mmCIF file of C-alpha atoms in Angstrom:
data_model
loop_
_atom_site.group_PDB
_atom_site.id
_atom_site.type_symbol
_atom_site.label_atom_id
_atom_site.label_comp_id
_atom_site.label_asym_id
_atom_site.label_seq_id
_atom_site.Cartn_x
_atom_site.Cartn_y
_atom_site.Cartn_z
ATOM 1 C CA UNK A 7 94.486 76.048 103.931
ATOM 2 C CA UNK A 8 97.314 73.772 103.337
ATOM 3 C CA UNK A 9 99.164 75.791 105.990
ATOM 4 C CA UNK A 10 96.334 75.822 108.609
ATOM 5 C CA UNK A 11 95.505 71.744 108.034
ATOM 6 C CA UNK A 12 99.359 70.713 108.421
ATOM 7 C CA UNK A 13 99.281 72.660 111.966
ATOM 8 C CA UNK A 14 96.743 71.515 113.155
ATOM 9 C CA UNK A 15 97.745 67.905 111.631
ATOM 10 C CA UNK A 16 100.997 68.030 113.887
ATOM 11 C CA UNK A 17 99.423 69.130 116.845
ATOM 12 C CA UNK A 18 98.721 72.449 116.513
ATOM 13 C CA UNK A 19 96.695 73.876 119.113
ATOM 14 C CA UNK A 20 97.139 77.404 119.200
ATOM 15 C CA UNK A 21 94.003 78.552 116.658
ATOM 16 C CA UNK A 22 90.851 78.385 118.013
ATOM 17 C CA UNK A 23 88.833 78.356 115.131
ATOM 18 C CA UNK A 24 89.857 78.315 111.783
ATOM 19 C CA UNK A 25 88.065 78.412 107.373
ATOM 20 C CA UNK A 26 90.120 77.180 104.602
ATOM 21 C CA UNK A 27 89.115 77.976 101.207
ATOM 22 C CA UNK A 28 89.369 75.742 98.125
ATOM 23 C CA UNK A 29 92.268 73.808 100.111
ATOM 24 C CA UNK A 30 92.734 69.685 101.135
ATOM 25 C CA UNK A 31 95.499 66.979 101.860
ATOM 26 C CA UNK A 32 94.070 64.361 99.320
ATOM 27 C CA UNK A 33 93.754 64.618 95.816
ATOM 28 C CA UNK A 34 94.433 61.531 95.025
ATOM 29 C CA UNK A 35 90.843 60.409 95.007
ATOM 30 C CA UNK A 36 89.517 63.803 92.635
ATOM 31 C CA UNK A 37 89.624 65.368 90.397
ATOM 32 C CA UNK A 38 92.144 68.230 89.586
ATOM 33 C CA UNK A 39 94.315 69.936 87.021
ATOM 34 C CA UNK A 40 96.583 69.355 89.005
ATOM 35 C CA UNK A 41 97.313 65.686 87.608
ATOM 36 C CA UNK A 42 98.013 66.995 84.018
ATOM 37 C CA UNK A 43 100.834 68.854 85.249
ATOM 38 C CA UNK A 44 102.778 66.070 86.490
ATOM 39 C CA UNK A 45 104.191 64.646 83.206
ATOM 40 C CA UNK A 46 106.732 67.934 84.383
ATOM 41 C CA UNK A 47 107.878 67.144 87.339
ATOM 42 C CA UNK A 48 111.064 65.065 85.743
ATOM 43 C CA UNK A 49 112.026 68.804 84.891
ATOM 44 C CA UNK A 50 111.282 70.302 88.034
ATOM 45 C CA UNK A 51 115.034 69.332 89.332
ATOM 46 C CA UNK A 52 116.818 71.051 86.063
ATOM 47 C CA UNK A 53 115.294 74.400 86.966
ATOM 48 C CA UNK A 54 116.078 76.597 90.353
ATOM 49 C CA UNK A 55 111.987 77.768 90.327
ATOM 50 C CA UNK A 56 108.452 76.943 88.167
ATOM 51 C CA UNK A 57 107.980 80.715 86.699
ATOM 52 C CA UNK A 58 104.017 81.069 87.469
ATOM 53 C CA UNK A 59 105.026 84.219 87.771
ATOM 54 C CA UNK A 60 105.973 84.800 84.572
ATOM 55 C CA UNK A 61 102.388 82.420 82.990
ATOM 56 C CA UNK A 62 100.060 84.621 85.019
ATOM 57 C CA UNK A 63 101.310 87.806 83.388
ATOM 58 C CA UNK A 64 101.007 86.330 80.446
ATOM 59 C CA UNK A 65 97.577 85.151 80.667
ATOM 60 C CA UNK A 66 96.741 88.833 81.491
ATOM 61 C CA UNK A 67 97.216 90.147 78.098
ATOM 62 C CA UNK A 68 93.893 87.772 77.216
ATOM 63 C CA UNK A 69 91.667 89.259 79.421
ATOM 64 C CA UNK A 70 88.896 90.394 77.796
ATOM 65 C CA UNK A 71 89.259 89.092 74.599
ATOM 66 C CA UNK A 72 89.591 85.018 75.357
ATOM 67 C CA UNK A 73 89.364 82.529 78.189
ATOM 68 C CA UNK A 74 92.620 81.094 78.859
ATOM 69 C CA UNK A 75 92.762 78.004 80.296
ATOM 70 C CA UNK A 76 94.443 79.570 82.858
ATOM 71 C CA UNK A 77 92.483 82.168 83.499
ATOM 72 C CA UNK A 78 89.608 78.864 83.680
ATOM 73 C CA UNK A 79 92.359 77.238 86.278
ATOM 74 C CA UNK A 80 92.184 79.953 88.587
ATOM 75 C CA UNK A 81 88.450 81.173 88.907
ATOM 76 C CA UNK A 82 85.313 80.425 87.201
ATOM 77 C CA UNK A 83 85.437 83.070 84.021
ATOM 78 C CA UNK A 84 81.271 84.163 84.505
ATOM 79 C CA UNK A 85 82.223 84.817 87.848
ATOM 80 C CA UNK A 86 85.256 87.103 88.238
ATOM 81 C CA UNK A 87 84.677 90.540 86.395
ATOM 82 C CA UNK A 88 87.564 90.957 83.614
ATOM 83 C CA UNK A 89 89.712 94.061 85.693
ATOM 84 C CA UNK A 90 89.656 92.085 88.685
ATOM 85 C CA UNK A 91 91.942 88.648 87.114
ATOM 86 C CA UNK A 92 93.495 91.293 85.076
ATOM 87 C CA UNK A 93 94.905 92.432 88.733
ATOM 88 C CA UNK A 94 94.961 89.170 89.723
ATOM 89 C CA UNK A 95 97.309 87.619 87.295
ATOM 90 C CA UNK A 96 99.647 90.642 86.978
ATOM 91 C CA UNK A 97 100.649 91.171 91.059
ATOM 92 C CA UNK A 98 99.057 88.118 92.928
ATOM 93 C CA UNK A 99 101.370 85.109 91.656
ATOM 94 C CA UNK A 100 105.629 84.139 92.888
ATOM 95 C CA UNK A 101 108.125 81.893 91.441
ATOM 96 C CA UNK A 102 107.359 78.932 92.819
ATOM 97 C CA UNK A 103 110.722 76.977 94.890
ATOM 98 C CA UNK A 104 111.457 73.888 92.770
ATOM 99 C CA UNK A 105 111.766 72.193 96.382
ATOM 100 C CA UNK A 106 108.376 73.083 97.745
ATOM 101 C CA UNK A 107 106.434 72.052 93.902
ATOM 102 C CA UNK A 108 107.454 68.683 94.780
ATOM 103 C CA UNK A 109 106.571 68.371 97.904
ATOM 104 C CA UNK A 110 103.200 69.580 96.976
ATOM 105 C CA UNK A 111 102.580 67.150 93.835
ATOM 106 C CA UNK A 112 102.713 64.537 96.675
ATOM 107 C CA UNK A 113 99.139 65.429 97.644
ATOM 108 C CA UNK A 114 98.118 63.616 94.669
ATOM 109 C CA UNK A 115 99.804 60.355 96.141
ATOM 110 C CA UNK A 116 97.932 57.947 97.907
ATOM 111 C CA UNK A 117 97.368 58.980 101.220
ATOM 112 C CA UNK A 118 98.209 62.770 100.057
ATOM 113 C CA UNK A 119 100.150 65.812 101.087
ATOM 114 C CA UNK A 120 104.051 64.697 102.583
ATOM 115 C CA UNK A 121 106.164 66.059 104.528
ATOM 116 C CA UNK A 122 110.062 66.038 104.753
ATOM 117 C CA UNK A 123 109.523 63.269 106.739
ATOM 118 C CA UNK A 124 107.767 61.202 104.933
ATOM 119 C CA UNK A 125 104.771 61.571 106.715
ATOM 120 C CA UNK A 126 101.770 61.850 105.206
ATOM 121 C CA UNK A 127 99.752 65.398 107.187
ATOM 122 C CA UNK A 128 96.754 63.325 106.581
ATOM 123 C CA UNK A 129 97.386 60.861 108.973
ATOM 124 C CA UNK A 130 97.306 62.816 112.187
ATOM 125 C CA UNK A 131 93.250 64.905 111.103
ATOM 126 C CA UNK A 132 91.558 62.010 113.577
ATOM 127 C CA UNK A 133 93.638 64.152 116.245
ATOM 128 C CA UNK A 134 92.136 68.113 115.715
ATOM 129 C CA UNK A 135 90.067 69.426 118.153
ATOM 130 C CA UNK A 136 89.815 73.101 116.268
ATOM 131 C CA UNK A 137 87.122 73.447 114.112
ATOM 132 C CA UNK A 138 87.125 74.173 110.694
ATOM 133 C CA UNK A 139 85.046 76.073 108.079
ATOM 134 C CA UNK A 140 86.000 74.583 104.985
ATOM 135 C CA UNK A 141 85.018 76.643 101.670
ATOM 136 C CA UNK A 142 84.925 74.514 98.192
ATOM 137 C CA UNK A 143 83.912 76.283 94.487
ATOM 138 C CA UNK A 144 81.878 73.705 93.064
ATOM 139 C CA UNK A 145 84.069 74.560 90.171
ATOM 140 C CA UNK A 146 87.310 74.781 91.288
ATOM 141 C CA UNK A 147 89.198 73.301 88.750
ATOM 142 C CA UNK A 148 92.285 73.053 91.095
ATOM 143 C CA UNK A 149 90.692 72.438 94.842
ATOM 144 C CA UNK A 150 87.444 69.469 93.788
ATOM 145 C CA UNK A 151 84.808 69.376 95.951
ATOM 146 C CA UNK A 152 85.469 65.966 96.727
ATOM 147 C CA UNK A 153 88.564 66.299 97.652
ATOM 148 C CA UNK A 154 87.270 68.742 100.315
ATOM 149 C CA UNK A 155 84.972 66.808 101.490
ATOM 150 C CA UNK A 156 87.134 64.078 102.213
ATOM 151 C CA UNK A 157 90.160 66.087 103.924
ATOM 152 C CA UNK A 158 87.066 67.437 106.227
ATOM 153 C CA UNK A 159 85.443 64.137 107.005
ATOM 154 C CA UNK A 160 88.919 62.834 108.358
ATOM 155 C CA UNK A 161 89.115 65.770 111.216
ATOM 156 C CA UNK A 162 88.741 64.605 114.714
ATOM 157 C CA UNK A 163 86.683 67.945 115.231
ATOM 158 C CA UNK A 164 83.444 69.461 114.692
ATOM 159 C CA UNK A 165 83.876 70.918 111.166
ATOM 160 C CA UNK A 166 82.163 71.669 108.322
ATOM 161 C CA UNK A 167 82.235 72.404 104.391
ATOM 162 C CA UNK A 168 80.598 75.066 102.356
ATOM 163 C CA UNK A 169 79.714 74.545 98.331
ATOM 164 C CA UNK A 170 79.124 77.567 97.059
ATOM 165 C CA UNK A 171 77.358 76.906 93.346
ATOM 166 C CA UNK A 172 74.462 77.403 91.880
ATOM 167 C CA UNK A 173 73.057 74.680 93.492
ATOM 168 C CA UNK A 174 73.647 76.217 96.532
ATOM 169 C CA UNK A 175 71.798 78.626 95.537
ATOM 170 C CA UNK A 176 74.235 80.914 94.221
ATOM 171 C CA UNK A 177 74.275 83.325 91.247
ATOM 172 C CA UNK A 178 77.170 81.686 89.960
ATOM 173 C CA UNK A 179 79.383 78.498 89.419
ATOM 174 C CA UNK A 180 82.340 79.296 92.416
ATOM 175 C CA UNK A 181 85.845 78.631 90.444
ATOM 176 C CA UNK A 182 89.126 78.575 93.226
ATOM 177 C CA UNK A 183 89.976 82.374 93.900
ATOM 178 C CA UNK A 184 86.916 83.791 92.953
ATOM 179 C CA UNK A 185 85.694 82.325 96.399
ATOM 180 C CA UNK A 186 86.819 85.370 97.897
ATOM 181 C CA UNK A 187 87.049 87.462 95.219
ATOM 182 C CA UNK A 188 83.533 86.635 93.156
ATOM 183 C CA UNK A 189 81.391 89.042 91.842
ATOM 184 C CA UNK A 190 78.568 87.910 94.978
ATOM 185 C CA UNK A 191 80.850 86.567 97.219
ATOM 186 C CA UNK A 192 80.836 89.745 99.628
ATOM 187 C CA UNK A 193 77.411 88.680 99.803
ATOM 188 C CA UNK A 194 76.994 84.334 99.613
ATOM 189 C CA UNK A 195 80.620 83.713 100.867
ATOM 190 C CA UNK A 196 81.859 86.699 103.303
ATOM 191 C CA UNK A 197 78.927 86.013 106.040
ATOM 192 C CA UNK A 198 79.529 82.350 106.483
ATOM 193 C CA UNK A 199 82.999 83.128 107.328
ATOM 194 C CA UNK A 200 82.158 85.880 109.327
ATOM 195 C CA UNK A 201 79.273 83.864 110.944
ATOM 196 C CA UNK A 202 82.433 81.647 111.109
ATOM 197 C CA UNK A 203 84.528 83.570 113.008
ATOM 198 C CA UNK A 204 82.071 84.366 115.256
ATOM 199 C CA UNK A 205 80.148 81.779 116.439
ATOM 200 C CA UNK A 206 80.281 80.985 120.071
ATOM 201 C CA UNK A 207 79.703 76.664 120.672
ATOM 202 C CA UNK A 208 77.144 75.890 123.314
ATOM 203 C CA UNK A 209 75.227 79.532 123.052
ATOM 204 C CA UNK A 210 72.011 77.888 122.389
ATOM 205 C CA UNK A 211 71.728 77.810 118.897
ATOM 206 C CA UNK A 212 74.055 75.276 115.926
ATOM 207 C CA UNK A 213 76.425 76.812 113.248
ATOM 208 C CA UNK A 214 73.378 77.710 110.279
ATOM 209 C CA UNK A 215 76.393 79.746 107.963
#
């Protein structure tokens, strides 16, 4: 999602229709678990990479025994089968280069994510013409719906934000990864994504999801 927004905000025109999942360019005015990690920022220059893979694999040892903070940071536990989360924890993460992590941390600053040049990507969203469907989990500890809404609201294109949770007719609250692999994502989330990719403006009907 970040890559899509950054591409479009810097003039990218070669995508007809996009979908983002739990993504925002600016977390500065919303709740996010990433804020608790900011005190560790001074340590980054002393590390070649942040050992996300090791942390994730260690958390896999507790799956089915107790819910860890790391698990809740990535999925809403009740909405993700233990075997699915265990597989993600064991195989879905890699070490993150410290330079990349430091750049991602700028998303918590006023104005949001910065390019290496210092430019704020969000400043270019008003010129975007590509329609984007932004999927958001009601209980996403990483990217709260407030942050998703904030980015979508700045887009110049005809875009939509869709939130998934009990208040929106879903079986369970949705976290981050479970927007794609949750227990009921196949019938609650995937059809909206498919309909968005198939929808053609001007065909006589609005996009309903």
